[in-house]
CSV table of C-alpha atoms in Angstrom, one decimal:
chain,number,residue,atom,x,y,z
A,1,ILE,CA,13.8,4.2,-55.2
A,2,LYS,CA,11.6,1.6,-53.5
A,3,GLN,CA,13.8,-1.2,-54.9
A,4,ARG,CA,16.8,0.5,-53.2
A,5,GLY,CA,15.0,0.9,-49.8
A,6,GLY,CA,14.2,4.6,-50.2
A,7,ALA,CA,11.2,6.9,-50.5
A,8,CYS,CA,10.4,10.2,-52.0
A,9,ASN,CA,7.5,12.7,-51.8
A,10,ALA,CA,6.6,16.3,-52.5
A,11,SER,CA,4.3,18.9,-51.1
A,12,THR,CA,3.2,22.4,-52.1
A,13,GLY,CA,2.7,25.2,-49.6
A,14,ALA,CA,1.5,28.8,-49.9
A,15,GLU,CA,5.0,30.1,-50.8
A,16,HIS,CA,7.2,27.1,-51.7
A,17,THR,CA,7.3,23.6,-53.0
A,18,THR,CA,9.4,20.9,-51.3
A,19,TYR,CA,10.8,17.7,-52.8
A,20,ARG,CA,12.0,15.1,-50.3
A,21,LEU,CA,14.1,12.0,-50.9
A,22,GLN,CA,15.5,9.4,-48.5
A,23,ILE,CA,17.7,6.6,-49.6
A,24,PRO,CA,20.5,4.3,-48.3
A,25,GLY,CA,23.8,6.1,-48.3
A,26,PRO,CA,25.5,4.1,-51.1
A,27,HIS,CA,22.9,5.2,-53.6
A,28,LEU,CA,23.0,8.9,-52.6
A,29,PRO,CA,25.2,10.1,-55.5
A,30,GLU,CA,23.0,8.5,-58.1
A,31,ALA,CA,19.8,9.7,-56.4
A,32,LEU,CA,21.1,13.3,-56.1
A,33,ASP,CA,22.0,13.3,-59.7
A,34,ARG,CA,18.5,12.2,-60.7
A,35,MET,CA,16.9,14.7,-58.3
A,36,GLY,CA,19.0,17.5,-59.7
A,37,ASP,CA,18.2,16.5,-63.3
A,38,ALA,CA,14.4,16.4,-62.5
A,39,ILE,CA,14.7,20.0,-61.3
A,40,ARG,CA,17.0,21.2,-64.1
A,41,ALA,CA,15.1,19.7,-67.0
A,42,PRO,CA,11.8,18.1,-66.0
A,43,LEU,CA,10.0,16.1,-68.7
A,44,LEU,CA,6.5,17.4,-67.7
A,45,ARG,CA,4.9,14.7,-69.8
A,46,PRO,CA,1.2,15.2,-70.6
A,47,ASP,CA,0.3,11.8,-69.3
A,48,ALA,CA,2.0,12.5,-65.9
A,49,ALA,CA,0.5,15.9,-65.6
A,50,GLY,CA,-3.0,14.5,-66.4
A,51,ARG,CA,-2.6,11.8,-63.8
A,52,GLU,CA,-1.7,14.3,-61.1
A,53,VAL,CA,-4.5,16.7,-62.1
A,54,ARG,CA,-6.9,13.8,-61.5
A,55,ALA,CA,-5.3,13.0,-58.2
A,56,VAL,CA,-5.6,16.7,-57.1
A,57,ASP,CA,-9.2,16.8,-58.3
A,58,SER,CA,-10.0,13.7,-56.3
A,59,GLU,CA,-8.5,15.3,-53.2
A,60,PHE,CA,-10.5,18.5,-53.8
A,61,ARG,CA,-13.7,16.5,-54.1
A,62,ARG,CA,-12.9,14.6,-50.9
A,63,ASN,CA,-12.4,17.9,-49.0
A,64,TYR,CA,-15.4,19.7,-50.6
A,65,GLN,CA,-17.7,18.9,-47.7
A,66,ASN,CA,-15.1,19.5,-45.0
A,67,ASP,CA,-16.3,22.5,-43.0
A,68,GLY,CA,-12.8,23.5,-42.0
A,69,ARG,CA,-11.7,23.6,-45.6
A,70,ARG,CA,-14.7,25.6,-46.6
A,71,LEU,CA,-14.2,28.1,-43.8
A,72,PHE,CA,-10.5,28.4,-44.8
A,73,GLN,CA,-11.4,29.2,-48.4
A,74,ALA,CA,-14.1,31.6,-47.3
A,75,LYS,CA,-11.4,33.5,-45.3
A,76,ARG,CA,-9.2,33.6,-48.4
A,77,ALA,CA,-12.0,35.1,-50.4
A,78,LEU,CA,-12.2,38.0,-48.0
A,79,ALA,CA,-8.6,39.1,-48.9
A,80,ARG,CA,-8.2,42.3,-50.8
A,81,PRO,CA,-8.6,42.0,-54.6
A,82,GLY,CA,-5.3,41.2,-56.3
A,83,SER,CA,-3.8,39.5,-53.2
A,84,PRO,CA,-2.2,36.1,-53.9
A,85,TRP,CA,-3.9,35.0,-50.7
A,86,ARG,CA,-7.3,35.3,-52.5
A,87,ARG,CA,-6.4,32.7,-55.1
A,88,PHE,CA,-7.8,29.2,-55.1
A,89,GLY,CA,-5.5,27.4,-52.7
A,90,THR,CA,-5.6,23.8,-53.8
A,91,GLY,CA,-6.8,23.3,-57.4
A,92,ASN,CA,-9.2,21.0,-59.2
A,93,ALA,CA,-9.6,19.7,-62.7
A,94,THR,CA,-11.2,22.9,-63.9
A,95,SER,CA,-8.6,25.3,-62.5
A,96,LEU,CA,-5.6,23.1,-63.6
A,97,THR,CA,-6.7,22.4,-67.1
A,98,GLY,CA,-8.3,25.7,-68.1
A,99,PRO,CA,-11.7,26.5,-69.6
A,100,GLY,CA,-11.4,23.7,-72.2
A,101,GLY,CA,-10.3,21.0,-69.9
A,102,ASP,CA,-7.1,20.6,-71.9
A,103,GLU,CA,-4.2,18.7,-70.3
A,104,ALA,CA,-1.8,20.3,-72.8
A,105,TRP,CA,-2.9,23.7,-71.4
A,106,ALA,CA,-1.9,22.5,-68.0
A,107,VAL,CA,1.5,21.3,-69.2
A,108,ALA,CA,2.1,24.7,-70.9
A,109,ARG,CA,1.3,26.5,-67.6
A,110,LEU,CA,3.6,24.2,-65.6
A,111,ARG,CA,6.4,24.8,-68.1
A,112,GLU,CA,5.9,28.6,-67.8
A,113,PHE,CA,5.9,28.3,-64.0
A,114,TRP,CA,9.1,26.1,-64.0
A,115,ASP,CA,10.9,28.5,-66.3
A,116,LYS,CA,10.1,31.5,-64.1
A,117,HIS,CA,10.6,30.1,-60.6
A,118,TYR,CA,12.9,27.0,-60.8
A,119,ARG,CA,16.2,29.0,-60.7
A,120,GLY,CA,19.2,28.7,-58.4
A,121,PRO,CA,18.8,31.9,-56.3
A,122,LEU,CA,15.2,30.9,-55.5
A,123,MET,CA,16.0,27.4,-54.3
A,124,THR,CA,17.6,25.8,-51.3
A,125,VAL,CA,19.0,22.3,-51.0
A,126,ALA,CA,19.6,20.4,-47.7
A,127,VAL,CA,21.3,17.0,-47.5
A,128,VAL,CA,22.0,14.9,-44.4
A,129,SER,CA,24.5,12.1,-45.0
A,130,SER,CA,27.0,9.9,-43.1
A,131,ASP,CA,29.6,10.8,-45.8
A,132,PRO,CA,32.4,13.3,-45.0
A,133,LEU,CA,31.2,16.8,-45.2
A,134,GLN,CA,33.4,17.8,-48.2
A,135,ARG,CA,32.2,14.8,-50.2
A,136,THR,CA,28.6,15.6,-49.5
A,137,CYS,CA,29.2,19.2,-50.6
A,138,ASP,CA,30.9,18.0,-53.8
A,139,LEU,CA,27.9,15.8,-54.5
A,140,ILE,CA,25.5,18.7,-54.0
A,141,GLU,CA,27.6,21.0,-56.3
A,142,THR,CA,27.7,18.4,-59.0
A,143,ALA,CA,24.0,17.7,-58.9
A,144,PHE,CA,22.6,21.1,-58.4
A,145,GLY,CA,25.4,23.5,-59.5
A,146,PRO,CA,24.0,23.5,-63.1
A,147,VAL,CA,20.6,24.7,-62.0
A,148,ARG,CA,19.8,27.8,-64.0
A,149,PRO,CA,20.5,31.2,-62.4
A,150,ALA,CA,18.0,34.0,-62.3
A,151,SER,CA,18.1,36.2,-65.4
A,152,GLY,CA,21.2,38.4,-65.1
A,153,VAL,CA,22.2,36.9,-61.7
A,154,ALA,CA,25.1,34.5,-61.3
A,155,SER,CA,24.2,31.4,-59.4
A,156,SER,CA,26.7,30.1,-56.8
A,157,VAL,CA,27.0,26.9,-54.8
A,158,GLY,CA,28.7,27.0,-51.4
A,159,SER,CA,30.9,24.2,-50.3
A,160,SER,CA,32.1,25.7,-47.0
A,161,GLY,CA,28.9,25.0,-45.2
A,162,ARG,CA,28.1,28.6,-44.4
A,163,GLY,CA,29.1,31.0,-47.2
A,164,GLY,CA,27.4,29.7,-50.2
A,165,GLU,CA,24.2,30.9,-51.8
A,166,GLY,CA,21.5,28.3,-52.0
A,167,VAL,CA,23.5,25.2,-51.1
A,168,GLY,CA,25.5,24.2,-48.1
A,169,ALA,CA,25.9,21.8,-45.2
A,170,ALA,CA,25.6,22.8,-41.6
A,171,SER,CA,24.9,21.4,-38.1
A,172,PRO,CA,21.7,22.5,-36.3
A,173,SER,CA,23.8,25.1,-34.5
A,174,GLY,CA,24.7,26.8,-37.8
A,175,GLU,CA,28.3,25.6,-37.8
A,176,PRO,CA,29.6,23.3,-40.5
A,177,ALA,CA,28.5,19.8,-39.7
A,178,SER,CA,31.2,17.2,-39.1
A,179,SER,CA,30.9,13.7,-40.5
A,180,THR,CA,30.2,12.5,-36.9
A,181,GLU,CA,27.3,14.9,-36.5
A,182,ALA,CA,25.9,13.9,-39.9
A,183,ALA,CA,26.2,10.2,-39.1
A,184,ALA,CA,24.4,10.7,-35.8
A,185,ALA,CA,21.5,12.3,-37.7
A,186,VAL,CA,21.2,9.4,-40.2
A,187,ASP,CA,19.4,6.2,-39.3
A,188,ARG,CA,21.3,3.1,-40.4
A,189,GLY,CA,23.3,4.9,-43.1
A,190,GLU,CA,20.4,6.4,-44.9
A,191,ALA,CA,20.8,9.8,-46.5
A,192,THR,CA,18.1,12.4,-46.9
A,193,ALA,CA,17.8,15.2,-49.3
A,194,ALA,CA,15.3,18.0,-49.7
A,195,ALA,CA,15.0,20.7,-52.4
A,196,SER,CA,12.8,23.7,-51.8
A,197,ALA,CA,11.7,26.0,-54.6
A,198,ALA,CA,10.5,29.3,-53.3
A,199,ALA,CA,8.0,31.2,-55.4
A,200,SER,CA,7.3,34.6,-53.9
A,201,ALA,CA,5.1,35.8,-56.8
A,202,ALA,CA,2.6,32.9,-56.6
A,203,PRO,CA,2.1,29.5,-55.0
A,204,ALA,CA,3.3,26.6,-57.1
A,205,PRO,CA,0.6,24.6,-58.9
A,206,THR,CA,-0.2,21.6,-56.7
A,207,ALA,CA,0.1,19.3,-59.6
A,208,ALA,CA,3.7,20.4,-60.3
A,209,ALA,CA,5.0,18.9,-57.0
A,210,ALA,CA,3.3,15.6,-57.6
A,211,ALA,CA,4.3,15.4,-61.2
A,212,ALA,CA,8.0,16.1,-60.5
A,213,ALA,CA,8.0,13.5,-57.6
A,214,ASP,CA,6.5,11.0,-60.0
A,215,GLU,CA,9.3,11.7,-62.5
A,216,LEU,CA,11.9,11.4,-59.8
A,217,ALA,CA,10.5,8.1,-58.6
A,218,ALA,CA,10.6,6.7,-62.2
A,219,ALA,CA,14.1,7.9,-62.9
A,220,VAL,CA,16.0,6.5,-59.9
């Protein structure tokens, strides 16, 4: 991605994980294909998971003496028993590798989480491009249409800009975006893409976002 003048990143919130990609317009089809593939069939390699677990643990240790962080976690601990809000909010080496410190355990948990939550009806894709609207929608449908549906639920990809479930293209007003509007939103022909996986049952493991972004960066 860097060789093509782009950038990618990922972040995990309390209820969703977001993957972001920005790349010059001519490379958008290839980049979207890689992004869709990383979400449809992530490798989740043990070495990548282990590397990101260590990165998360380093961040945890850096924030350990931060009074604001400590107060935030203390407030979470006061939530009612069984509430998702009461769970450990960031993660460290102990929480992400299990009692035995096994990275394979972490990979297994990531795989379980992906299998449960990374499904079409739980995800949203947003793309801004200077390409004509229909071409952009076609690229989205090709890259993300094959994402697995929820069990027993048909997954659909909308190309009209306002009727589809999960994928579409629209202007800030909510109307279908014209190619002129899209071009005005893009700096020097760059395209941006974001995929958000919503997980209502539990927050995504912090390491999952970083590991998937790492795979995406290596693939494009």
